[in-house]
XYZ file of C-alpha atoms in Angstrom:
574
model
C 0.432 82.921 -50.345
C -2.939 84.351 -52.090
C -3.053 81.031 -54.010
C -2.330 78.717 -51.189
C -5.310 80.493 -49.110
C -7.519 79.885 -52.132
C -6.700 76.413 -52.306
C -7.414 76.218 -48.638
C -11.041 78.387 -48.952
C -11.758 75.650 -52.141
C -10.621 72.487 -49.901
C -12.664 74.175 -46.577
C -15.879 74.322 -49.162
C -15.469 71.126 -50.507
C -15.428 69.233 -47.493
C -18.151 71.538 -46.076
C -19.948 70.804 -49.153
C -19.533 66.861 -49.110
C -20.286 66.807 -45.162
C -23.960 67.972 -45.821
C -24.533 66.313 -48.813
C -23.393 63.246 -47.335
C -26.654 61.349 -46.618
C -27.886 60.349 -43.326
C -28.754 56.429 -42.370
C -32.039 56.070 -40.636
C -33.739 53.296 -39.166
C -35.234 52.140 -42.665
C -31.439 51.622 -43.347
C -31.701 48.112 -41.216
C -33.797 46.776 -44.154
C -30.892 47.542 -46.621
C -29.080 45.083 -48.169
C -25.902 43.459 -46.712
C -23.666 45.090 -49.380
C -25.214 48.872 -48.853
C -25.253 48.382 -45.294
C -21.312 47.221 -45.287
C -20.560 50.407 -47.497
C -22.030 52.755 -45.180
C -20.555 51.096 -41.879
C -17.441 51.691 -43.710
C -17.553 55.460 -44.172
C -18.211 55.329 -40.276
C -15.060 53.699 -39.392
C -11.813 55.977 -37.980
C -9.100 55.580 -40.486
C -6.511 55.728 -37.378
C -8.034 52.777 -35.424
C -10.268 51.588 -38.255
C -12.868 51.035 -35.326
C -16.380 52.885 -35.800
C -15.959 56.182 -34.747
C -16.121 57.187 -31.086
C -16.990 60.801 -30.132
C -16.270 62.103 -34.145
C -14.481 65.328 -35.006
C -14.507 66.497 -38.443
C -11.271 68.599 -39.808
C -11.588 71.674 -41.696
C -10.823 69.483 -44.520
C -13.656 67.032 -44.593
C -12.113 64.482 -42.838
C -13.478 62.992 -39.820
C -11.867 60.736 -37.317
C -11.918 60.078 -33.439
C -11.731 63.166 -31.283
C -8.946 60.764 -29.277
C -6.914 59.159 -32.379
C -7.106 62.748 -33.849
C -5.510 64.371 -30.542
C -2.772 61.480 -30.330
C -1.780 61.476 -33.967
C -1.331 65.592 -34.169
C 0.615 68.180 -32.571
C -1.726 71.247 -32.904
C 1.501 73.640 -32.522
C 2.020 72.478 -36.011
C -1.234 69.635 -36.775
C -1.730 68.371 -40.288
C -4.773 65.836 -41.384
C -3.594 62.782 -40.837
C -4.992 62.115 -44.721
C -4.556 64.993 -46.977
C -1.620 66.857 -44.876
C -3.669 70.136 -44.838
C -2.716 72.051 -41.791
C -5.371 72.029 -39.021
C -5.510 75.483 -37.703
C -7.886 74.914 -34.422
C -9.198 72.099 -32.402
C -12.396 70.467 -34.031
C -15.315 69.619 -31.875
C -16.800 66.639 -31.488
C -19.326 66.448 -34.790
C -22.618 65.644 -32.950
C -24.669 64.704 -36.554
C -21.798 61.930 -36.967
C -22.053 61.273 -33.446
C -26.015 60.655 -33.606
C -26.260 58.735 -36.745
C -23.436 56.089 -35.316
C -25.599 55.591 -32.587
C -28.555 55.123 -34.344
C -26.469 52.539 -36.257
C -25.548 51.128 -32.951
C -28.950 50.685 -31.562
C -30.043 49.311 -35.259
C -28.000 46.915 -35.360
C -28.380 45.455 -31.909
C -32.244 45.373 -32.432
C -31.938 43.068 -35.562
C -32.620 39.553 -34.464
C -29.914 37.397 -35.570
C -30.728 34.133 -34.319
C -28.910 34.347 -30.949
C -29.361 31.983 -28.043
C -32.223 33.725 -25.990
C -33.036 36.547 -28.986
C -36.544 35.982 -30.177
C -38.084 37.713 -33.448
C -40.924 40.357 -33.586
C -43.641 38.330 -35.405
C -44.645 41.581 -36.642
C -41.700 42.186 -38.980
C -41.788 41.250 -42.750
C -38.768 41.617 -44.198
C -35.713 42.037 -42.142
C -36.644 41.136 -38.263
C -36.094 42.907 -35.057
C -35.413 41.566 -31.493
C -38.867 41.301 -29.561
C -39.169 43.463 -26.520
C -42.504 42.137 -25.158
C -44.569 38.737 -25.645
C -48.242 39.282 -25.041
C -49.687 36.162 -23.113
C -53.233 37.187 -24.998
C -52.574 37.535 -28.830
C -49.774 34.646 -28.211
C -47.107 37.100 -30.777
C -43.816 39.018 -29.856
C -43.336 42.235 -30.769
C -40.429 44.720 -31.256
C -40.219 47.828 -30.095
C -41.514 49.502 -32.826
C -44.388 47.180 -32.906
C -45.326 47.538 -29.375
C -46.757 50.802 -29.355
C -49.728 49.734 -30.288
C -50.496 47.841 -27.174
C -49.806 50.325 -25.376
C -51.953 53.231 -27.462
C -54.927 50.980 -27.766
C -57.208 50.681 -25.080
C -58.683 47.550 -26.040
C -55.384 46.130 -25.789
C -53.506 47.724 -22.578
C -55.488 44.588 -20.501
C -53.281 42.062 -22.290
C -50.716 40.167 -20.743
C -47.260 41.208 -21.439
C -44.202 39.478 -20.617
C -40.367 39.171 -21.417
C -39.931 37.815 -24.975
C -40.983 33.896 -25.063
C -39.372 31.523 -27.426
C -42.009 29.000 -27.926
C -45.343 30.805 -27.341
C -47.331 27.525 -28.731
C -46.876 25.916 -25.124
C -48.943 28.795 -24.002
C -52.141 27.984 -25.748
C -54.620 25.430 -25.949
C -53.811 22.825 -28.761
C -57.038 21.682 -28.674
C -59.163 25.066 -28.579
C -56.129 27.477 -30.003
C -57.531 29.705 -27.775
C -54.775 31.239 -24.676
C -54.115 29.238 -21.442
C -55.707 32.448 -19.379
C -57.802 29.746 -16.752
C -55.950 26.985 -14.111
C -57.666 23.856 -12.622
C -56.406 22.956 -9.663
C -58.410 19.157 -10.261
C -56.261 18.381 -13.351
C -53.266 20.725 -11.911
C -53.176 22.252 -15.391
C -53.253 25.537 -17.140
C -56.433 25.335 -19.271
C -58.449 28.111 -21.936
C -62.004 29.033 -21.349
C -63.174 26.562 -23.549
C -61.463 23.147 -21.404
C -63.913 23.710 -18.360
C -66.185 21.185 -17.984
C -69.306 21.020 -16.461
C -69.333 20.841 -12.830
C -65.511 21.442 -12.377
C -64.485 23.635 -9.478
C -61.685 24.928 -8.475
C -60.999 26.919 -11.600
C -59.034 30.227 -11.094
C -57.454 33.090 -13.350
C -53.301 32.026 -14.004
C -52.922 35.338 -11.983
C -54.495 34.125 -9.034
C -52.560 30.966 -9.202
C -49.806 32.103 -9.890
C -49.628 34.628 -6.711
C -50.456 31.362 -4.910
C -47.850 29.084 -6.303
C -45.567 31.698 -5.419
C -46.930 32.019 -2.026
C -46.115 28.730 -1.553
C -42.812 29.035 -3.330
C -41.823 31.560 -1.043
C -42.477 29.461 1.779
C -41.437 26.593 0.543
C -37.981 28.774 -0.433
C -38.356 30.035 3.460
C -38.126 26.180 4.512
C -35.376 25.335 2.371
C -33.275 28.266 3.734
C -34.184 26.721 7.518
C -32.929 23.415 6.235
C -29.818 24.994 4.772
C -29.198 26.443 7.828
C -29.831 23.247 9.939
C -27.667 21.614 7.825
C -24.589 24.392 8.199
C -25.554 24.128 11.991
C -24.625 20.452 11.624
C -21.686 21.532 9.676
C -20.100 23.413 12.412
C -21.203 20.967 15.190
C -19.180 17.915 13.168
C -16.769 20.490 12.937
C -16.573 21.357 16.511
C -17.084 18.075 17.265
C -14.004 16.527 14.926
C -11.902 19.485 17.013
C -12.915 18.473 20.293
C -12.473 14.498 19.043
C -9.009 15.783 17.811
C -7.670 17.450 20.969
C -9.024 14.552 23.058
C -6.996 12.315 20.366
C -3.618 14.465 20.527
C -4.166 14.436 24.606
C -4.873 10.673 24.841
C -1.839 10.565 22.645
C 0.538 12.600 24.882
C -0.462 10.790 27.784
C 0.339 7.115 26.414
C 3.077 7.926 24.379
C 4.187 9.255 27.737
C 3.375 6.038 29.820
C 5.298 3.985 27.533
C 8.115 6.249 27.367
C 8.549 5.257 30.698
C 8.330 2.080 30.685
C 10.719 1.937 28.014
C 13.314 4.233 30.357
C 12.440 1.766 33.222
C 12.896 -1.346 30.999
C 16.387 0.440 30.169
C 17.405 1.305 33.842
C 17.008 -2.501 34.685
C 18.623 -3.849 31.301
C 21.523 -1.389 32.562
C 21.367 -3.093 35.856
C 21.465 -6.539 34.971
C 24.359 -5.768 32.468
C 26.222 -4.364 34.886
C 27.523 -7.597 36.762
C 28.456 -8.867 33.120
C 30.363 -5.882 31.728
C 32.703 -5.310 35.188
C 33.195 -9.589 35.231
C 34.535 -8.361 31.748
C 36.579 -6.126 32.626
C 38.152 -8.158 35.250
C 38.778 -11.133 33.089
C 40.308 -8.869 30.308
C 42.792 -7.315 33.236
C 43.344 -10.860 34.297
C 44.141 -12.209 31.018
C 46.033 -9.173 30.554
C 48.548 -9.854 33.782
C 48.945 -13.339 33.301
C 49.756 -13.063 30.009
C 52.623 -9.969 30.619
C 53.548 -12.366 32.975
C 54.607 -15.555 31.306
C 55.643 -13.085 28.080
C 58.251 -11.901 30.590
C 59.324 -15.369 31.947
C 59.355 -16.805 28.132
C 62.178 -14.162 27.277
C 63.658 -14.564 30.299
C 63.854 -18.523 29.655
C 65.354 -17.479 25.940
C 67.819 -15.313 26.704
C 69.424 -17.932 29.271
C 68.918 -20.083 26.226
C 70.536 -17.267 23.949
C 73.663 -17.358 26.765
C 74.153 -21.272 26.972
C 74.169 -21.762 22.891
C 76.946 -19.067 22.999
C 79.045 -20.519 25.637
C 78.470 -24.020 23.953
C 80.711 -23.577 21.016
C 83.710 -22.525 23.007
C 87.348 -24.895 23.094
C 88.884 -23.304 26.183
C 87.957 -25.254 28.870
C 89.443 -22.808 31.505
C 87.029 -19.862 29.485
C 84.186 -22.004 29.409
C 84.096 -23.119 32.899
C 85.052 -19.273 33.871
C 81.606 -18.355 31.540
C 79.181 -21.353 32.855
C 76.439 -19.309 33.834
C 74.903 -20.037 37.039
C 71.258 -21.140 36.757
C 70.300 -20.054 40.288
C 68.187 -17.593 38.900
C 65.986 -19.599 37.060
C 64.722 -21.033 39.999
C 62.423 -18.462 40.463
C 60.530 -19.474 37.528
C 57.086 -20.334 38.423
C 55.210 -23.279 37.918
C 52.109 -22.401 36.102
C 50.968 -25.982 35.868
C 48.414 -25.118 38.665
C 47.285 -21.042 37.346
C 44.015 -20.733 35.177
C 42.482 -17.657 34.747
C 39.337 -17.762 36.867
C 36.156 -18.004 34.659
C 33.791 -18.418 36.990
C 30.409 -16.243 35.981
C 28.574 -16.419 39.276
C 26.244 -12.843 39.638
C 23.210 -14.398 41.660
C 19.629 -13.958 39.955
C 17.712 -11.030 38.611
C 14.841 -11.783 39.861
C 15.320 -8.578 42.391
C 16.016 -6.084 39.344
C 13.150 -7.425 37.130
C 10.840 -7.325 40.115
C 11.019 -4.120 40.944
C 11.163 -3.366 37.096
C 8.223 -5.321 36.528
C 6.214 -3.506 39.722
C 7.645 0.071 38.018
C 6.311 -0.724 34.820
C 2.577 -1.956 36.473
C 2.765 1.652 38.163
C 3.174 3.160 34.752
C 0.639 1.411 32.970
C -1.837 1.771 35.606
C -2.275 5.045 34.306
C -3.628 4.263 31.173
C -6.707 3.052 33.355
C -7.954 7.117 33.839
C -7.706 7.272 30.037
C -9.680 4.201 29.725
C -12.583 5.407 31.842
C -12.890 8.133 29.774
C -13.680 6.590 26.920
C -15.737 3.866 28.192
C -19.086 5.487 29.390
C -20.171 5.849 26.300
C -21.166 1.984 25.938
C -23.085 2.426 29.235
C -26.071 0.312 29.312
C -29.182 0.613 31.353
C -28.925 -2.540 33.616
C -31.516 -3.610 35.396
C -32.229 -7.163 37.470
C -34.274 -9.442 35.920
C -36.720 -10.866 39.073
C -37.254 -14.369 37.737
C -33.611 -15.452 37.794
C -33.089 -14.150 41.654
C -32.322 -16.301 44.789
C -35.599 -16.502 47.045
C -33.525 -14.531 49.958
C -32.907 -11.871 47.638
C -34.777 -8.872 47.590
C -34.947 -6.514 44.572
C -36.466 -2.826 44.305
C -38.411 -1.943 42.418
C -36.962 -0.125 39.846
C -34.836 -3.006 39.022
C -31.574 -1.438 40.016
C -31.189 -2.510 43.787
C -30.516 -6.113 45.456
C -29.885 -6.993 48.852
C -30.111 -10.283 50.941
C -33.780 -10.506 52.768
C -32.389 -12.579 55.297
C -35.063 -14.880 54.811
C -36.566 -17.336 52.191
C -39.230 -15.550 50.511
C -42.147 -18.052 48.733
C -42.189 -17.120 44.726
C -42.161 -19.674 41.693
C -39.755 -21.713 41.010
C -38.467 -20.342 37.323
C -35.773 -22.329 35.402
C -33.866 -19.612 35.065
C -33.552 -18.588 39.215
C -30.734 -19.312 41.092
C -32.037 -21.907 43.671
C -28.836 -21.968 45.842
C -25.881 -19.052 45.566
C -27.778 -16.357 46.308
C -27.001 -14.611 42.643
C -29.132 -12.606 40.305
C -29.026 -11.892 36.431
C -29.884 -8.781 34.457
C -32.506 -8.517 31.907
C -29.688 -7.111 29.649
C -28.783 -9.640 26.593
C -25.260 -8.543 25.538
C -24.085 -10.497 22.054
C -22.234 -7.541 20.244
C -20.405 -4.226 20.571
C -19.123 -3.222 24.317
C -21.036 -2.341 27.188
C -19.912 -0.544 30.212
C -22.146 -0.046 33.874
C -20.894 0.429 37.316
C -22.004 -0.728 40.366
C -22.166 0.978 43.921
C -20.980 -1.434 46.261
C -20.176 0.630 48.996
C -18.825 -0.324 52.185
C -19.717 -3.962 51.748
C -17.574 -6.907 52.941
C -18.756 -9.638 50.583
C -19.659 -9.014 46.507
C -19.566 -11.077 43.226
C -19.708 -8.738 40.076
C -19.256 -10.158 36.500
C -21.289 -11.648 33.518
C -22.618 -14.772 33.053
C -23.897 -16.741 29.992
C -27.153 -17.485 29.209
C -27.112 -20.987 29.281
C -24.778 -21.042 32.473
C -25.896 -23.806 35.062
C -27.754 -21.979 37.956
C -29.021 -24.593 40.025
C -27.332 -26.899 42.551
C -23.786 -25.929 44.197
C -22.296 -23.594 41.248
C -18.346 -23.392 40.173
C -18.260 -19.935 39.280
C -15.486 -20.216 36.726
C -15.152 -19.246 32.932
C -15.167 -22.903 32.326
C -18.775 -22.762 33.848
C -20.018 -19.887 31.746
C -18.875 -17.072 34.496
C -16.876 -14.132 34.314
C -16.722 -12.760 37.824
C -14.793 -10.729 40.455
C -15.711 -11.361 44.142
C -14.935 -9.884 47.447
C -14.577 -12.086 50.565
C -13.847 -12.276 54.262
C -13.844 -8.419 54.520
C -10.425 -7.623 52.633
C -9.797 -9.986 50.039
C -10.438 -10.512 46.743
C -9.684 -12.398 43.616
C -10.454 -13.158 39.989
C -12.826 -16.223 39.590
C -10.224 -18.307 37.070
C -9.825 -22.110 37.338
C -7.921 -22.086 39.962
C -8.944 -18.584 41.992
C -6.443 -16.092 40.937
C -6.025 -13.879 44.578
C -5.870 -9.797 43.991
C -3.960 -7.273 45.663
C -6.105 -4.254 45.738
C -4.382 -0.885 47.582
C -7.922 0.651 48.205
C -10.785 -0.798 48.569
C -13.455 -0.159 45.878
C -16.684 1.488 46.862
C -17.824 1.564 42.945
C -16.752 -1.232 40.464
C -17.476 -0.434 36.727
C -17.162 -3.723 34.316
C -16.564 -3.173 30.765
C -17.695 -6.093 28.155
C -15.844 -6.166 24.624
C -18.268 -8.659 23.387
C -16.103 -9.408 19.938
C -12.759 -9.200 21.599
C -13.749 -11.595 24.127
C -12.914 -8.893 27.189
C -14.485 -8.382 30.546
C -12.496 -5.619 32.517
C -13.489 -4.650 36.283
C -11.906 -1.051 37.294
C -11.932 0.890 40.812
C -13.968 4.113 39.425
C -13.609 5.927 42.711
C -9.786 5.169 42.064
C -9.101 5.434 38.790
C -7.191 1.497 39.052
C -7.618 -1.394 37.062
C -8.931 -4.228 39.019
C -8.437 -7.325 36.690
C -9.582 -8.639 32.779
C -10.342 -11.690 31.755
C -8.918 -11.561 28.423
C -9.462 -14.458 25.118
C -12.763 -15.108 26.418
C -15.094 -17.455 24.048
C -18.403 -16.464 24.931
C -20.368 -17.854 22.004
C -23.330 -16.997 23.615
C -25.456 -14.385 25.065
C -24.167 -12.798 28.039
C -26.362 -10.766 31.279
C -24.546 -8.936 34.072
C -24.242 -10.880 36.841
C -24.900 -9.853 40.539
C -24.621 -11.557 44.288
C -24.617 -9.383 47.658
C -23.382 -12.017 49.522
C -25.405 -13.348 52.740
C -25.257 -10.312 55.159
C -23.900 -11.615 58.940
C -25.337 -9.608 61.661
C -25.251 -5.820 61.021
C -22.314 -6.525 57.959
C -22.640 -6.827 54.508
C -26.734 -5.377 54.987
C -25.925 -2.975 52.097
C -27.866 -3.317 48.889
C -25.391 -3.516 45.621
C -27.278 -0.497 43.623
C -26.541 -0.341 39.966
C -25.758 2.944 39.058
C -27.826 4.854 36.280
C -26.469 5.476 32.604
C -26.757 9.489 33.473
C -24.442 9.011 36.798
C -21.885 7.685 34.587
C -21.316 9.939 31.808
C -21.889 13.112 34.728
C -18.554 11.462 36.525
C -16.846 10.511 33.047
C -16.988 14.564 32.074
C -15.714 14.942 35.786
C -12.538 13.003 35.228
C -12.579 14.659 31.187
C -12.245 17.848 32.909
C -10.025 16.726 35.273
């Protein structure tokens, strides 16, 4: 016992003994060679994790490791060193010499320049180089923090310029002069030395100055950007909210026709059904038919056979009382009918179907007449502003003077004589030129008994007795004799209207060669001229008819682009 508690007292001064002996890296250190510097970053390494030591605890043997590895590796009930096996009778602390010098290491070797992207080397340092803390704009040099102090001690010195470390402090001097870019001219835009003004130059400020300018103007010009960020999210949202509102009225729209035509399709059904009918019970009789008559003579044909059957037996016989006794009587094949005379009755006569596609055909108008409310939604948005063009109107016709009313004058008014006025139907032309897209305007028309609305082309004959036809250049539906109408085709197609119209809207599809007149009060389809060749340009045309009496005095007013979109949101949110 007495010797192992000397070896333990010899160990305990050894270690103690080799602990402050052991020497103690200082900053010169970083100037050490490689190999020296290795050898001592190995003695300060944890032989557990063989990292560098992290809060070191030396045993009272000598050794020191990690206060953590040690506490993991040992059970201080009964602890040994991890290297020598010497029992550790108490819980080191944490050795704060050890714990110093590592980070001095630590901070040593982080402030050695080593060439990194963005490190840049005291210019200061001769041998082995430190990271630069501060570049001074003035003496153009980096310096480390060792270095630095200097500016900072010296009062000639604490005016200078210092900034983050600078890479390349060459573009901050004067090539020509060598002398530091301190002075800006705003005539050459330029960052100059004291030596590049020239005689007479203004404008010459202090980089300082500038610079709190520049940024001035950065910060307002940053400022702006942000406001044109934000318009530009603002739009965001708006396409957004837009491409939802485009997407509802698409999935609506869609509802609605895919509705329409499911009808049509059930009513297209319903009369196929109808006009099967006759054709499927005539089939059914005939089969019955076919059926009885053909029991029938299956019946007679065995019949027939076994009388046959009977006679062959009889026939063989050599008694002549037996056979005579046997001779059947054939009274009962008198019965028999003659079927010379029956044919089964193929006669196929149902009548027409011009009743059940009629009322199909009305069913299926009724359907697709309300597709027209979908189509006056959309439409508006081709409105264009119409208005009459004076030099193409009838002498008895009298315009307003915003262009947007005509009426008949009842009299012959004296104006010149254009080419392009109408010198007998009292008709009118707008100043519109349509030759592309679609165009949509309406017209009030009101309680009038006599109308033409339509287009009409440009080179369209108006003088002389007109034939207002598409032949002729004219697209037009009129309104005669109080409460008729009709489509202007070669011949006159005659219209069945169940209201009458009090505003007509035309729509022009320039490239698909459409012009489409609709009841807007209504929501109805009037007619379309459809396949049109227009080849030319096109201008609303316009004739109130010669007012009689007190009738027909009402102007035909042209209704403004703003009235139309106001009554297409009305039937949007209707």
């Amino acid at each position: 016992m007495f010797d192992n508690q000397k070896t333990g007292e010899n160990a305990k001064s050894s270690a103690d003994a080799a602990m402050f002996h052991q020497p103690e890296p200082d900053v010169a250190s970083a100037s050490a060679p490689p190999s020296e510097l290795c050898s001592l970053q190995n003695h300060l390494r944890c032989s557990i994790c063989m990292d560098e030591f992290t809060d070191p605890v030396t045993t009272f043997c000598g050794h020191s490791f990690c206060k953590r590895c040690l506490e993991q590796s040992c059970d201080y009930n009964d602890s040994t060193c991890p290297l020598c096996k010497k029992y550790i009778v108490r819980v080191p602390d944490v050795n704060i010499v050890l714990r110093d010098i590592i980070q001095q290491q630590k901070n040593t070797r982080e402030d050695i320049y080593t060439g990194a992207p963005g490190d840049v080397a005291c210019d200061i340092c001769t041998e082995k180089k430190l990271k630069a803390k501060k570049s001074c704009l003035v003496c153009l040099a980096s310096y480390c923090s060792n270095h630095l102090d200097n500016h900072y001690s010296t009062k000639r010195l604490r005016g200078h310029k210092l900034v983050e470390p600078v890479e390349n402090l060459d573009a901050r001097a004067c090539l020509k002069h060598g002398r530091p870019l301190e002075l800006y001219s705003r005539k050459q835009q330029a960052c100059i030395c004291v030596r590049c003004i020239e005689e007479g130059q203004d404008e010459v400020v202090s980089t300082e100055d500038e610079c709190d300018k520049k940024k001035t103007e950065l910060k307002n010009t940053k400022s702006e950007l942000t406001q044109d960020i934000n318009k530009r999210k603002t739009k965001i949202n708006e396409i957004e909210e837009a491409l939802k509102s485009c997407k509802d009225q698409l999935d609506n729209e869609w509802w609605d026709i895919e509705a329409v035509f499911s009808a049509v399709i059930a009513i297209v059904e319903v009369a196929q059904k109808t006009v099967l009918k006759p054709l499927e019970d005539r089939r059914q009789v005939l089969d019955k038919e076919a059926k009885g008559l053909k029991e029938e003579l299956e019946a007679e044909i065995n019949k027939i056979e076994n009388t046959i059957s009977e006679l062959d037996d009889i026939s063989v016989l050599e008694d002549h009382i037996l056979f005579l006794q046997m001779y059947p009587s054939l009274k009962d094949m008198g019965d028999i009918k003659d079927w010379e005379e029956v044919k089964l009755d193929t006669s196929l006569s149902f009548g027409t179907m011009r009743k059940t596609t009629r009322k199909m055909l009305e069913k299926i108008e009724q359907e697709m007449e309300k597709l027209t409310s979908i189509e006056l939604k959309r439409i508006p948005k081709f409105t264009v502003d119409v208005k009459l063009d004076p030099d193409s109107a009838h002498r008895r016709l009298v315009l307003s003077d915003d262009g947007k009313e005509v009426t008949d004058g009842g009299e012959t008014r004296e104006v010149p004589d254009t080419p392009e006025r109408f010198d007998l139907f009292g008709s009118v032309v707008g100043l519109n030129s349509l030759t592309s897209g679609k165009s949509y305007w309406e017209v009030e028309v009101g309680k009038k008994t006599g109308w033409d609305i339509g287009v009409a082309k440009g080179d369209a004959n108006r003088k002389g007795k007109l034939t207002v036809n598409p032949d002729n250049g004219y697209w037009v539906a009129v309104h005669y004799e109080g409460e008729k109408y009709a489509a202007l085709t070669a011949p006159p197609l005659r219209l069945h209207l169940n209201e009458k119209p009090e505003r007509v809207g035309v729509f022009v599809d320039y490239e698909e060669g459409l012009v489409s007149f609709y009841d807007v009060t209504a929501e109805s389809h009037i007619y379309s001229f459809t396949e049109c060749s227009f080849k030319a340009e096109l201008y609303p045309y316009f004739s109130p008819h010669v007012k009689q009496a007190e009738k027909n005095s009402e102007p035909l007013i042209i209704c403004g682009r703003k009235n139309c979109e106001e009554d297409a949101m009305e039937m949007r949110d209707v």
